[in-house]
Coordinates of C-alpha atoms and ligand atoms in Angstrom, one line a residue:
M1 CA -9.2 -22.2 -15.9
N2 CA -11.5 -19.2 -16.4
R3 CA -12.3 -17.0 -13.5
I4 CA -15.2 -14.6 -13.1
A5 CA -14.6 -11.6 -10.9
P6 CA -17.7 -9.6 -10.2
S7 CA -17.0 -5.9 -9.5
I8 CA -18.8 -4.8 -6.4
L9 CA -18.8 -1.3 -7.8
S10 CA -22.2 -2.1 -9.3
A11 CA -23.5 -3.9 -6.2
D12 CA -25.9 -2.4 -3.6
F13 CA -23.5 -0.8 -1.2
A14 CA -26.1 -0.6 1.5
R15 CA -26.2 -4.4 1.5
L16 CA -22.6 -5.1 0.6
G17 CA -21.9 -8.1 2.8
E18 CA -25.0 -9.9 1.5
E19 CA -24.2 -9.0 -2.1
V20 CA -20.7 -10.5 -1.7
K21 CA -22.2 -13.7 -0.2
N22 CA -24.8 -14.0 -2.9
V23 CA -22.5 -13.4 -5.8
I24 CA -20.1 -16.0 -4.5
A25 CA -23.0 -18.5 -4.1
A26 CA -23.8 -17.6 -7.7
G27 CA -20.4 -18.8 -8.8
A28 CA -17.9 -15.9 -8.5
D29 CA -14.2 -17.0 -8.3
L30 CA -12.9 -13.6 -7.1
I31 CA -14.4 -10.4 -5.6
H32 CA -13.2 -7.4 -7.6
F33 CA -12.8 -4.4 -5.3
D34 CA -12.4 -1.0 -7.1
V35 CA -10.6 1.7 -5.2
M36 CA -10.8 5.2 -6.6
D37 CA -9.3 8.3 -5.1
N38 CA -10.7 11.3 -7.1
H39 CA -7.1 12.1 -8.1
Y40 CA -5.8 9.4 -10.3
V41 CA -9.4 8.8 -11.5
P42 CA -12.3 11.2 -11.4
N43 CA -14.4 9.2 -8.9
L44 CA -14.2 8.2 -5.2
T45 CA -15.1 4.8 -3.8
V46 CA -14.0 2.8 -0.8
G47 CA -10.9 2.0 1.2
P48 CA -9.4 -0.6 3.5
V49 CA -12.1 -0.3 6.1
V50 CA -14.8 -1.5 3.6
C51 CA -12.5 -4.3 2.5
E52 CA -12.1 -5.4 6.0
A53 CA -15.9 -5.3 6.5
I54 CA -16.6 -7.6 3.6
K55 CA -13.8 -10.0 4.4
P56 CA -15.9 -12.3 6.6
Y57 CA -18.3 -12.7 3.6
A58 CA -15.6 -13.2 1.1
T59 CA -14.9 -16.9 0.9
V60 CA -13.0 -16.4 -2.4
P61 CA -9.9 -14.0 -2.8
I62 CA -10.5 -10.3 -2.8
D63 CA -9.0 -8.8 -6.0
V64 CA -8.2 -5.2 -5.1
H65 CA -7.8 -2.8 -8.0
L66 CA -6.1 0.3 -6.9
M67 CA -6.9 3.4 -9.0
V68 CA -5.0 5.7 -6.7
S69 CA -1.8 7.8 -6.7
P70 CA 0.4 7.6 -4.8
V71 CA 0.0 3.8 -4.3
D72 CA 2.5 2.5 -1.7
S73 CA 1.0 3.7 1.6
L74 CA -2.3 1.8 0.9
I75 CA -0.6 -1.6 0.3
P76 CA 0.0 -2.7 3.9
A77 CA -3.5 -1.4 4.8
F78 CA -5.2 -3.5 2.1
A79 CA -3.1 -6.5 2.9
K80 CA -4.1 -6.2 6.6
A81 CA -7.8 -5.7 5.5
G82 CA -7.8 -9.1 3.7
A83 CA -6.8 -8.5 0.1
G84 CA -5.6 -11.6 -1.8
I85 CA -4.5 -9.8 -4.9
I86 CA -3.5 -6.1 -5.2
S87 CA -3.1 -4.4 -8.6
F88 CA -2.0 -0.9 -9.5
H89 CA -1.4 1.3 -12.5
P90 CA 2.3 1.7 -13.3
E91 CA 2.0 5.4 -14.2
A92 CA 0.5 6.0 -10.7
S93 CA 3.6 4.7 -8.9
A94 CA 7.0 6.4 -8.8
H95 CA 8.8 3.1 -8.4
V96 CA 7.0 0.2 -10.1
D97 CA 9.5 -2.5 -9.1
R98 CA 9.4 -1.3 -5.5
T99 CA 5.6 -1.3 -5.4
L100 CA 5.4 -4.8 -6.8
A101 CA 7.9 -6.0 -4.2
L102 CA 5.9 -4.3 -1.4
I103 CA 2.8 -6.1 -2.4
R104 CA 4.5 -9.5 -2.3
D105 CA 6.3 -8.7 1.0
N106 CA 2.9 -8.0 2.4
G107 CA 1.8 -11.5 1.5
C108 CA -0.4 -10.7 -1.5
K109 CA -0.3 -11.5 -5.2
A110 CA 0.8 -8.6 -7.3
G111 CA -0.8 -7.2 -10.5
L112 CA -0.1 -4.4 -13.0
V113 CA -2.9 -2.6 -14.7
F114 CA -2.8 -1.1 -18.2
N115 CA -5.3 1.6 -19.3
P116 CA -6.4 1.4 -23.0
A117 CA -3.6 3.8 -24.0
T118 CA -0.9 2.7 -21.5
P119 CA 1.9 1.1 -23.4
L120 CA 3.0 -2.4 -22.6
H121 CA 6.7 -1.6 -22.1
Y122 CA 6.1 -1.4 -18.4
L123 CA 6.1 -5.2 -18.6
D124 CA 9.7 -5.3 -19.9
H125 CA 11.6 -5.8 -16.7
V126 CA 9.1 -7.0 -14.2
M127 CA 7.5 -10.3 -15.5
E128 CA 9.1 -12.3 -12.7
R129 CA 7.4 -10.1 -10.2
L130 CA 3.9 -10.5 -11.5
D131 CA 1.0 -12.8 -10.6
L132 CA -1.5 -10.9 -12.7
I133 CA -1.8 -8.5 -15.6
L134 CA -5.0 -6.5 -15.9
L135 CA -5.9 -4.9 -19.2
M136 CA -8.5 -2.2 -18.9
S137 CA -11.1 -2.3 -21.7
V138 CA -12.6 1.1 -20.5
N139 CA -11.0 4.2 -19.1
P140 CA -11.0 3.7 -15.4
G141 CA -13.4 5.5 -13.1
F142 CA -16.9 4.3 -13.7
G143 CA -18.8 1.1 -14.1
G144 CA -21.3 0.6 -17.0
Q145 CA -19.1 1.9 -19.8
S146 CA -18.8 0.2 -23.3
F147 CA -16.0 -2.2 -24.1
I148 CA -13.1 -0.6 -26.1
E149 CA -12.3 -2.9 -29.0
S150 CA -8.6 -2.2 -29.1
A151 CA -8.3 -4.3 -25.9
I152 CA -8.7 -7.4 -28.1
E153 CA -5.4 -6.9 -29.9
K154 CA -3.7 -5.9 -26.7
L155 CA -4.9 -9.1 -25.0
K156 CA -3.5 -11.2 -27.8
I157 CA -0.1 -9.5 -27.4
V158 CA 0.0 -10.0 -23.7
R159 CA -1.3 -13.6 -24.0
R160 CA 1.7 -14.3 -26.2
R161 CA 4.1 -12.6 -23.7
I162 CA 2.8 -14.6 -20.8
D163 CA 3.0 -17.8 -22.7
E164 CA 6.6 -17.0 -23.8
S165 CA 7.6 -16.2 -20.3
G166 CA 6.5 -19.7 -19.1
R167 CA 5.2 -18.1 -15.9
D168 CA 1.9 -18.6 -14.2
I169 CA 0.4 -15.1 -14.6
L170 CA -3.3 -14.4 -14.8
L171 CA -4.6 -12.3 -17.6
E172 CA -7.5 -10.2 -16.4
V173 CA -9.8 -7.9 -18.4
D174 CA -11.9 -5.1 -16.8
G175 CA -14.6 -3.0 -18.3
G176 CA -17.7 -3.5 -20.5
V177 CA -17.5 -7.3 -20.2
K178 CA -20.9 -8.9 -20.9
V179 CA -22.4 -12.2 -21.8
D180 CA -22.5 -11.2 -25.5
N181 CA -18.8 -10.3 -25.8
I182 CA -17.0 -12.5 -23.1
G183 CA -16.5 -15.4 -25.6
R184 CA -14.4 -13.4 -28.0
I185 CA -12.5 -11.7 -25.1
G186 CA -11.6 -15.2 -23.8
A187 CA -10.6 -16.3 -27.3
A188 CA -8.2 -13.3 -27.4
G189 CA -6.4 -14.7 -24.4
A190 CA -8.0 -13.5 -21.2
D191 CA -8.6 -16.0 -18.4
T192 CA -10.0 -13.7 -15.6
F193 CA -13.0 -11.6 -16.3
V194 CA -14.2 -8.6 -14.3
A195 CA -17.9 -7.8 -14.7
G196 CA -19.8 -5.2 -12.7
S197 CA -23.0 -4.0 -14.3
A198 CA -23.5 -7.2 -16.3
I199 CA -23.7 -9.3 -13.2
F200 CA -25.1 -6.9 -10.5
G201 CA -27.4 -5.2 -13.0
S202 CA -29.0 -8.6 -13.9
G203 CA -31.7 -10.0 -11.7
D204 CA -30.1 -13.4 -11.8
Y205 CA -26.4 -13.5 -10.7
A206 CA -26.1 -17.3 -11.1
G207 CA -27.8 -17.3 -14.5
T208 CA -25.6 -14.5 -15.8
I209 CA -22.4 -16.2 -14.5
R210 CA -23.5 -19.5 -16.0
S211 CA -24.2 -17.9 -19.4
M212 CA -20.7 -16.2 -19.2
R213 CA -19.1 -19.6 -18.6
A214 CA -21.1 -21.2 -21.4
E215 CA -20.0 -18.5 -23.8
L216 CA -16.4 -19.0 -22.8
D217 CA -16.7 -22.7 -23.4
R218 CA -18.3 -22.2 -26.7
C219 CA -15.6 -19.8 -28.0
A220 CA -12.7 -21.7 -26.3
R221 CA -9.3 -21.3 -27.9
Ligands
DX5_301 C1 -13.7 0.8 -13.8 C2 -13.6 -0.4 -12.9 C3 -14.3 -1.6 -13.3 C4 -15.8 -1.5 -13.4 C5 -16.3 -2.5 -14.3 O1 -12.9 1.8 -13.4 O2 -12.2 -0.7 -12.7 O3 -14.0 -2.7 -12.4 O4 -16.5 -1.6 -12.2 O5 -17.7 -2.3 -14.5 P1 -18.5 -2.8 -15.8 O6 -18.3 -4.3 -15.8 O7 -19.9 -2.3 -15.5 O8 -17.8 -2.1 -17.0
ZN302 ZN1 -11.6 -2.6 -11.7

């Protein structure tokens, strides 16, 4: 099943609750919540307080993408604030296995995130601890960037690894996903699609999500 995860980074922050409600009514399967610390990435966004504030509007799971270093101290805070999934970048954590365990101990699904140039060897010993693998198709820090093509080959490799593992692990892609490229991104193996500017920048959230699903069906593997 394909999942569409609108990134609220491109939403109207002054009307965030309403934006979350509207994008879910338009067909969102997850709410992607980008957390940036001006240390691991050169931008600063929102923390657990804002996650807690949107929780009453979020009738689908909140997919928290941590772009922070260090990672661990924020995990209990986001779990308490209503996160369903928490993902982090392995190079931002001193102890990847410990961080993954901490996420699950706090009752959330756990994800690892790979930047365009982050090698996949971080997957070698942790597949059984993962619920989600997120491949960045831009360098993290900002919405509205262009899709980096090398993500396509990387998706194919990770798709194979997930299938070989026999585990139920979501394969998410984040950055530059649009109606006109989502089909081939899905064909490369992704099943969960973050899209910020493509959805919130369009006047018609439902129409955009519908077109994305139509493209995914058209290019189905
Ligand atoms: C980038 C964020 C993305 C971003 C995606 O660091 O992780 O989630 O908001 O935005 P678009 O879809 O506009 O590339
Ligand atoms: Zn993100």
